[in-house]
mmCIF file of C-alpha atoms in Angstrom:
data_model
loop_
_atom_site.group_PDB
_atom_site.id
_atom_site.type_symbol
_atom_site.label_atom_id
_atom_site.label_comp_id
_atom_site.label_asym_id
_atom_site.label_seq_id
_atom_site.Cartn_x
_atom_site.Cartn_y
_atom_site.Cartn_z
ATOM 1 C CA UNK A 1 16.743 35.295 -82.293
ATOM 2 C CA UNK A 2 18.580 38.275 -80.842
ATOM 3 C CA UNK A 3 21.430 35.931 -79.920
ATOM 4 C CA UNK A 4 21.564 34.673 -83.499
ATOM 5 C CA UNK A 5 21.940 38.234 -84.736
ATOM 6 C CA UNK A 6 24.616 38.967 -82.131
ATOM 7 C CA UNK A 7 26.565 35.934 -83.380
ATOM 8 C CA UNK A 8 26.150 37.182 -86.937
ATOM 9 C CA UNK A 9 27.574 40.523 -85.791
ATOM 10 C CA UNK A 10 30.696 38.706 -84.579
ATOM 11 C CA UNK A 11 31.011 36.673 -87.786
ATOM 12 C CA UNK A 12 30.642 39.455 -90.295
ATOM 13 C CA UNK A 13 33.518 41.662 -91.406
ATOM 14 C CA UNK A 14 33.428 45.351 -90.596
ATOM 15 C CA UNK A 15 32.440 46.155 -94.182
ATOM 16 C CA UNK A 16 30.081 43.183 -94.505
ATOM 17 C CA UNK A 17 26.338 42.869 -94.116
ATOM 18 C CA UNK A 18 23.662 40.693 -92.622
ATOM 19 C CA UNK A 19 20.532 40.120 -94.692
ATOM 20 C CA UNK A 20 17.414 38.608 -93.175
ATOM 21 C CA UNK A 21 14.339 37.312 -94.949
ATOM 22 C CA UNK A 22 11.299 36.364 -92.919
ATOM 23 C CA UNK A 23 7.544 36.250 -93.549
ATOM 24 C CA UNK A 24 5.400 38.979 -92.058
ATOM 25 C CA UNK A 25 3.323 38.290 -88.980
ATOM 26 C CA UNK A 26 0.199 38.395 -91.141
ATOM 27 C CA UNK A 27 -1.268 35.019 -92.005
ATOM 28 C CA UNK A 28 -0.517 33.628 -95.456
ATOM 29 C CA UNK A 29 -3.479 34.088 -97.792
ATOM 30 C CA UNK A 30 -4.992 31.448 -100.035
ATOM 31 C CA UNK A 31 -6.166 32.796 -103.395
ATOM 32 C CA UNK A 32 -8.073 31.256 -106.277
ATOM 33 C CA UNK A 33 -8.528 32.945 -109.640
ATOM 34 C CA UNK A 34 -6.949 36.040 -108.127
ATOM 35 C CA UNK A 35 -9.449 36.270 -105.258
ATOM 36 C CA UNK A 36 -8.585 35.851 -101.574
ATOM 37 C CA UNK A 37 -10.587 32.906 -100.234
ATOM 38 C CA UNK A 38 -9.003 32.135 -96.881
ATOM 39 C CA UNK A 39 -5.843 31.772 -94.882
ATOM 40 C CA UNK A 40 -3.256 29.157 -94.020
ATOM 41 C CA UNK A 41 -3.778 28.210 -90.381
ATOM 42 C CA UNK A 42 -0.375 27.982 -88.734
ATOM 43 C CA UNK A 43 -0.259 27.589 -84.976
ATOM 44 C CA UNK A 44 2.521 29.859 -83.825
ATOM 45 C CA UNK A 45 3.813 31.213 -87.123
ATOM 46 C CA UNK A 46 2.508 34.782 -86.664
ATOM 47 C CA UNK A 47 4.179 34.924 -83.246
ATOM 48 C CA UNK A 48 7.463 33.531 -84.568
ATOM 49 C CA UNK A 49 7.513 35.943 -87.472
ATOM 50 C CA UNK A 50 6.658 38.879 -85.250
ATOM 51 C CA UNK A 51 9.503 37.825 -82.962
ATOM 52 C CA UNK A 52 11.927 37.901 -85.889
ATOM 53 C CA UNK A 53 10.942 41.485 -86.614
ATOM 54 C CA UNK A 54 11.290 42.370 -82.953
ATOM 55 C CA UNK A 55 14.764 40.792 -82.842
ATOM 56 C CA UNK A 56 15.904 42.916 -85.765
ATOM 57 C CA UNK A 57 14.547 46.026 -84.061
ATOM 58 C CA UNK A 58 16.301 45.035 -80.827
ATOM 59 C CA UNK A 59 19.783 44.725 -82.329
ATOM 60 C CA UNK A 60 19.348 48.047 -84.094
ATOM 61 C CA UNK A 61 18.247 49.579 -80.794
ATOM 62 C CA UNK A 62 21.300 48.003 -79.112
ATOM 63 C CA UNK A 63 23.540 49.774 -81.587
ATOM 64 C CA UNK A 64 24.933 46.566 -83.103
ATOM 65 C CA UNK A 65 23.556 47.258 -86.570
ATOM 66 C CA UNK A 66 22.143 50.009 -88.727
ATOM 67 C CA UNK A 67 19.480 49.285 -91.342
ATOM 68 C CA UNK A 68 20.892 49.810 -94.843
ATOM 69 C CA UNK A 69 17.774 48.729 -96.720
ATOM 70 C CA UNK A 70 14.434 47.048 -96.282
ATOM 71 C CA UNK A 71 11.447 46.127 -98.391
ATOM 72 C CA UNK A 72 8.446 43.812 -98.434
ATOM 73 C CA UNK A 73 7.599 41.519 -101.328
ATOM 74 C CA UNK A 74 4.932 38.948 -102.138
ATOM 75 C CA UNK A 75 6.015 35.318 -102.318
ATOM 76 C CA UNK A 76 3.555 33.125 -104.204
ATOM 77 C CA UNK A 77 3.371 29.335 -104.106
ATOM 78 C CA UNK A 78 1.227 27.806 -106.856
ATOM 79 C CA UNK A 79 -0.343 24.376 -107.104
ATOM 80 C CA UNK A 80 -2.155 22.654 -109.937
ATOM 81 C CA UNK A 81 -5.105 22.146 -107.579
ATOM 82 C CA UNK A 82 -6.200 23.267 -104.132
ATOM 83 C CA UNK A 83 -5.751 19.697 -102.901
ATOM 84 C CA UNK A 84 -2.144 19.753 -104.055
ATOM 85 C CA UNK A 85 -1.539 23.024 -102.206
ATOM 86 C CA UNK A 86 -3.268 21.675 -99.088
ATOM 87 C CA UNK A 87 -1.111 18.522 -99.115
ATOM 88 C CA UNK A 88 2.045 20.545 -99.739
ATOM 89 C CA UNK A 89 1.378 22.810 -96.780
ATOM 90 C CA UNK A 90 0.684 19.892 -94.467
ATOM 91 C CA UNK A 91 3.850 18.092 -95.563
ATOM 92 C CA UNK A 92 6.241 21.020 -95.665
ATOM 93 C CA UNK A 93 5.090 23.811 -93.367
ATOM 94 C CA UNK A 94 5.451 23.646 -89.617
ATOM 95 C CA UNK A 95 2.096 22.863 -87.951
ATOM 96 C CA UNK A 96 0.092 24.454 -90.752
ATOM 97 C CA UNK A 97 -3.005 23.558 -92.742
ATOM 98 C CA UNK A 98 -5.561 24.884 -95.199
ATOM 99 C CA UNK A 99 -8.969 24.249 -93.672
ATOM 100 C CA UNK A 100 -11.838 22.416 -95.356
ATOM 101 C CA UNK A 101 -13.924 25.573 -95.820
ATOM 102 C CA UNK A 102 -11.156 27.251 -97.773
ATOM 103 C CA UNK A 103 -10.629 24.122 -99.843
ATOM 104 C CA UNK A 104 -14.371 24.058 -100.603
ATOM 105 C CA UNK A 105 -14.428 27.721 -101.637
ATOM 106 C CA UNK A 106 -11.461 27.152 -103.909
ATOM 107 C CA UNK A 107 -13.131 24.169 -105.553
ATOM 108 C CA UNK A 108 -16.228 26.257 -106.293
ATOM 109 C CA UNK A 109 -14.249 29.116 -107.815
ATOM 110 C CA UNK A 110 -11.928 26.862 -109.771
ATOM 111 C CA UNK A 111 -14.870 24.931 -111.199
ATOM 112 C CA UNK A 112 -15.719 28.086 -113.164
ATOM 113 C CA UNK A 113 -12.087 28.932 -113.884
ATOM 114 C CA UNK A 114 -10.343 25.602 -114.380
ATOM 115 C CA UNK A 115 -7.301 27.224 -115.974
ATOM 116 C CA UNK A 116 -6.597 29.305 -112.864
ATOM 117 C CA UNK A 117 -3.974 27.952 -110.452
ATOM 118 C CA UNK A 118 -4.691 28.366 -106.746
ATOM 119 C CA UNK A 119 -1.884 29.995 -104.835
ATOM 120 C CA UNK A 120 -0.662 30.989 -101.392
ATOM 121 C CA UNK A 121 0.562 34.528 -100.884
ATOM 122 C CA UNK A 122 3.047 35.400 -98.150
ATOM 123 C CA UNK A 123 4.283 38.909 -97.474
ATOM 124 C CA UNK A 124 8.018 38.637 -96.815
ATOM 125 C CA UNK A 125 10.295 41.224 -95.210
ATOM 126 C CA UNK A 126 13.883 41.518 -96.358
ATOM 127 C CA UNK A 127 16.251 43.669 -94.310
ATOM 128 C CA UNK A 128 19.893 44.561 -94.876
ATOM 129 C CA UNK A 129 21.895 45.323 -91.758
ATOM 130 C CA UNK A 130 25.291 47.012 -91.535
ATOM 131 C CA UNK A 131 27.400 46.182 -88.462
ATOM 132 C CA UNK A 132 28.328 49.004 -86.122
ATOM 133 C CA UNK A 133 30.974 49.077 -83.451
ATOM 134 C CA UNK A 134 30.193 49.636 -79.789
ATOM 135 C CA UNK A 135 28.330 52.846 -79.177
ATOM 136 C CA UNK A 136 26.471 52.692 -82.481
ATOM 137 C CA UNK A 137 29.342 54.146 -84.517
ATOM 138 C CA UNK A 138 29.927 52.992 -88.049
ATOM 139 C CA UNK A 139 33.065 51.060 -88.912
ATOM 140 C CA UNK A 140 33.170 53.142 -92.030
ATOM 141 C CA UNK A 141 33.822 56.378 -90.281
ATOM 142 C CA UNK B 1 3.267 17.250 -107.871
ATOM 143 C CA UNK B 2 3.698 20.564 -109.591
ATOM 144 C CA UNK B 3 4.186 22.984 -106.762
ATOM 145 C CA UNK B 4 5.801 26.129 -108.099
ATOM 146 C CA UNK B 5 7.410 28.522 -105.628
ATOM 147 C CA UNK B 6 7.886 32.154 -106.546
ATOM 148 C CA UNK B 7 7.783 31.807 -110.350
ATOM 149 C CA UNK B 8 7.661 35.612 -110.499
ATOM 150 C CA UNK B 9 11.112 35.603 -108.843
ATOM 151 C CA UNK B 10 10.153 38.309 -106.372
ATOM 152 C CA UNK B 11 12.479 36.801 -103.778
ATOM 153 C CA UNK B 12 15.518 36.865 -106.058
ATOM 154 C CA UNK B 13 14.692 40.410 -107.123
ATOM 155 C CA UNK B 14 14.423 41.503 -103.495
ATOM 156 C CA UNK B 15 17.764 39.884 -102.667
ATOM 157 C CA UNK B 16 19.350 41.583 -105.678
ATOM 158 C CA UNK B 17 17.999 44.900 -104.407
ATOM 159 C CA UNK B 18 19.855 44.316 -101.130
ATOM 160 C CA UNK B 19 23.035 42.689 -102.510
ATOM 161 C CA UNK B 20 23.981 44.126 -105.877
ATOM 162 C CA UNK B 21 26.695 41.531 -106.507
ATOM 163 C CA UNK B 22 27.882 38.359 -104.815
ATOM 164 C CA UNK B 23 31.211 38.485 -106.631
ATOM 165 C CA UNK B 24 34.149 38.064 -104.225
ATOM 166 C CA UNK B 25 31.826 37.680 -101.241
ATOM 167 C CA UNK B 26 32.333 35.061 -98.561
ATOM 168 C CA UNK B 27 28.775 34.076 -97.699
ATOM 169 C CA UNK B 28 27.224 32.129 -94.839
ATOM 170 C CA UNK B 29 23.602 31.171 -95.414
ATOM 171 C CA UNK B 30 21.643 30.142 -92.330
ATOM 172 C CA UNK B 31 18.629 27.935 -93.052
ATOM 173 C CA UNK B 32 19.329 27.279 -96.708
ATOM 174 C CA UNK B 33 16.683 24.538 -96.902
ATOM 175 C CA UNK B 34 16.616 23.012 -100.371
ATOM 176 C CA UNK B 35 18.942 25.728 -101.662
ATOM 177 C CA UNK B 36 16.286 27.721 -103.475
ATOM 178 C CA UNK B 37 18.283 30.918 -103.013
ATOM 179 C CA UNK B 38 21.723 29.318 -102.728
ATOM 180 C CA UNK B 39 21.505 28.127 -106.310
ATOM 181 C CA UNK B 40 20.951 31.689 -107.488
ATOM 182 C CA UNK B 41 24.151 33.215 -106.143
ATOM 183 C CA UNK B 42 26.553 30.358 -105.360
ATOM 184 C CA UNK B 43 28.393 30.488 -108.666
ATOM 185 C CA UNK B 44 29.129 34.201 -108.257
ATOM 186 C CA UNK B 45 30.305 34.139 -104.647
ATOM 187 C CA UNK B 46 33.893 33.616 -103.588
ATOM 188 C CA UNK B 47 32.800 30.985 -101.061
ATOM 189 C CA UNK B 48 29.545 29.760 -99.560
ATOM 190 C CA UNK B 49 28.874 27.940 -96.311
ATOM 191 C CA UNK B 50 25.229 26.853 -96.364
ATOM 192 C CA UNK B 51 23.735 25.262 -93.275
ATOM 193 C CA UNK B 52 20.415 23.655 -92.440
ATOM 194 C CA UNK B 53 19.431 20.865 -90.028
ATOM 195 C CA UNK B 54 17.625 19.025 -92.855
ATOM 196 C CA UNK B 55 20.130 16.309 -93.809
ATOM 197 C CA UNK B 56 18.270 15.297 -96.964
ATOM 198 C CA UNK B 57 18.161 18.850 -98.288
ATOM 199 C CA UNK B 58 21.830 19.397 -97.491
ATOM 200 C CA UNK B 59 22.805 16.167 -99.251
ATOM 201 C CA UNK B 60 20.990 17.383 -102.349
ATOM 202 C CA UNK B 61 22.736 20.766 -102.265
ATOM 203 C CA UNK B 62 26.096 19.049 -101.815
ATOM 204 C CA UNK B 63 25.388 16.916 -104.871
ATOM 205 C CA UNK B 64 24.098 19.784 -107.009
ATOM 206 C CA UNK B 65 26.530 22.471 -105.896
ATOM 207 C CA UNK B 66 29.887 20.840 -105.122
ATOM 208 C CA UNK B 67 31.511 24.234 -104.628
ATOM 209 C CA UNK B 68 29.245 24.979 -101.688
ATOM 210 C CA UNK B 69 30.312 23.934 -98.193
ATOM 211 C CA UNK B 70 26.911 22.484 -97.259
ATOM 212 C CA UNK B 71 26.545 21.363 -93.661
ATOM 213 C CA UNK B 72 23.626 19.587 -91.993
ATOM 214 C CA UNK B 73 23.927 21.462 -88.729
ATOM 215 C CA UNK B 74 22.098 24.065 -86.726
ATOM 216 C CA UNK B 75 23.369 27.607 -86.308
ATOM 217 C CA UNK B 76 24.625 26.842 -82.795
ATOM 218 C CA UNK B 77 27.031 24.258 -84.209
ATOM 219 C CA UNK B 78 28.522 26.580 -86.786
ATOM 220 C CA UNK B 79 32.104 27.509 -85.898
ATOM 221 C CA UNK B 80 33.832 30.153 -87.996
ATOM 222 C CA UNK B 81 36.451 32.777 -87.145
ATOM 223 C CA UNK B 82 35.208 36.198 -86.091
ATOM 224 C CA UNK B 83 34.939 38.791 -88.837
ATOM 225 C CA UNK B 84 35.584 36.217 -91.556
ATOM 226 C CA UNK B 85 32.375 36.616 -93.568
ATOM 227 C CA UNK B 86 31.187 39.315 -95.962
ATOM 228 C CA UNK B 87 27.531 38.354 -95.840
ATOM 229 C CA UNK B 88 25.430 36.432 -93.347
ATOM 230 C CA UNK B 89 22.113 35.513 -94.906
ATOM 231 C CA UNK B 90 19.199 34.370 -92.753
ATOM 232 C CA UNK B 91 16.881 32.640 -95.192
ATOM 233 C CA UNK B 92 13.478 32.443 -93.489
ATOM 234 C CA UNK B 93 15.345 31.092 -90.489
ATOM 235 C CA UNK B 94 15.504 33.789 -87.835
#
């Protein structure tokens, strides 16, 4: 990941930027009718996402980039049913699943609130990096 | 299937907070996937190279966004001149 950012440093113009979006290391939450009811189980996702954050910190520490902006936002994925969300995660996420207990809790809640769509909530970091020249100096003087 | 990703458009709003305008920018997007974000800025940018190893997703982007240089490759295979890009965008791909 650090190598990828170093390559980006070579690619980007002196007045350009690198912007990274990656999910936080916290597990994605499953919610039904606005209530948290469980998590998406994803084998190594928290480690991978933590590593992305560490890589960003490393290239800033190296003096390759300065942080020009950063924020965290919530990314929601809705399904018409908990089964649809479960199937979507299994088909599209890497080694991830919504376990049977969470599916059962969602069914119970949604039985009383059939109009409510179950959803997955991911906290996502977005970071804007400005390239620096060797020694941590800004191109912009 | 009626999966709906980010209907609140939090992701687009966050990107807009970081990049006020894509006008005249030469953009490289790493890990563009199905082009969820690419579609939102491609028409404003000066040029876009969007890469992802998913050949099916890239074929769809190429069909939908003919102005985008969509390539079914990994980042390691991307060859571009040094200091030739205004914005490198890692889309959930770092």
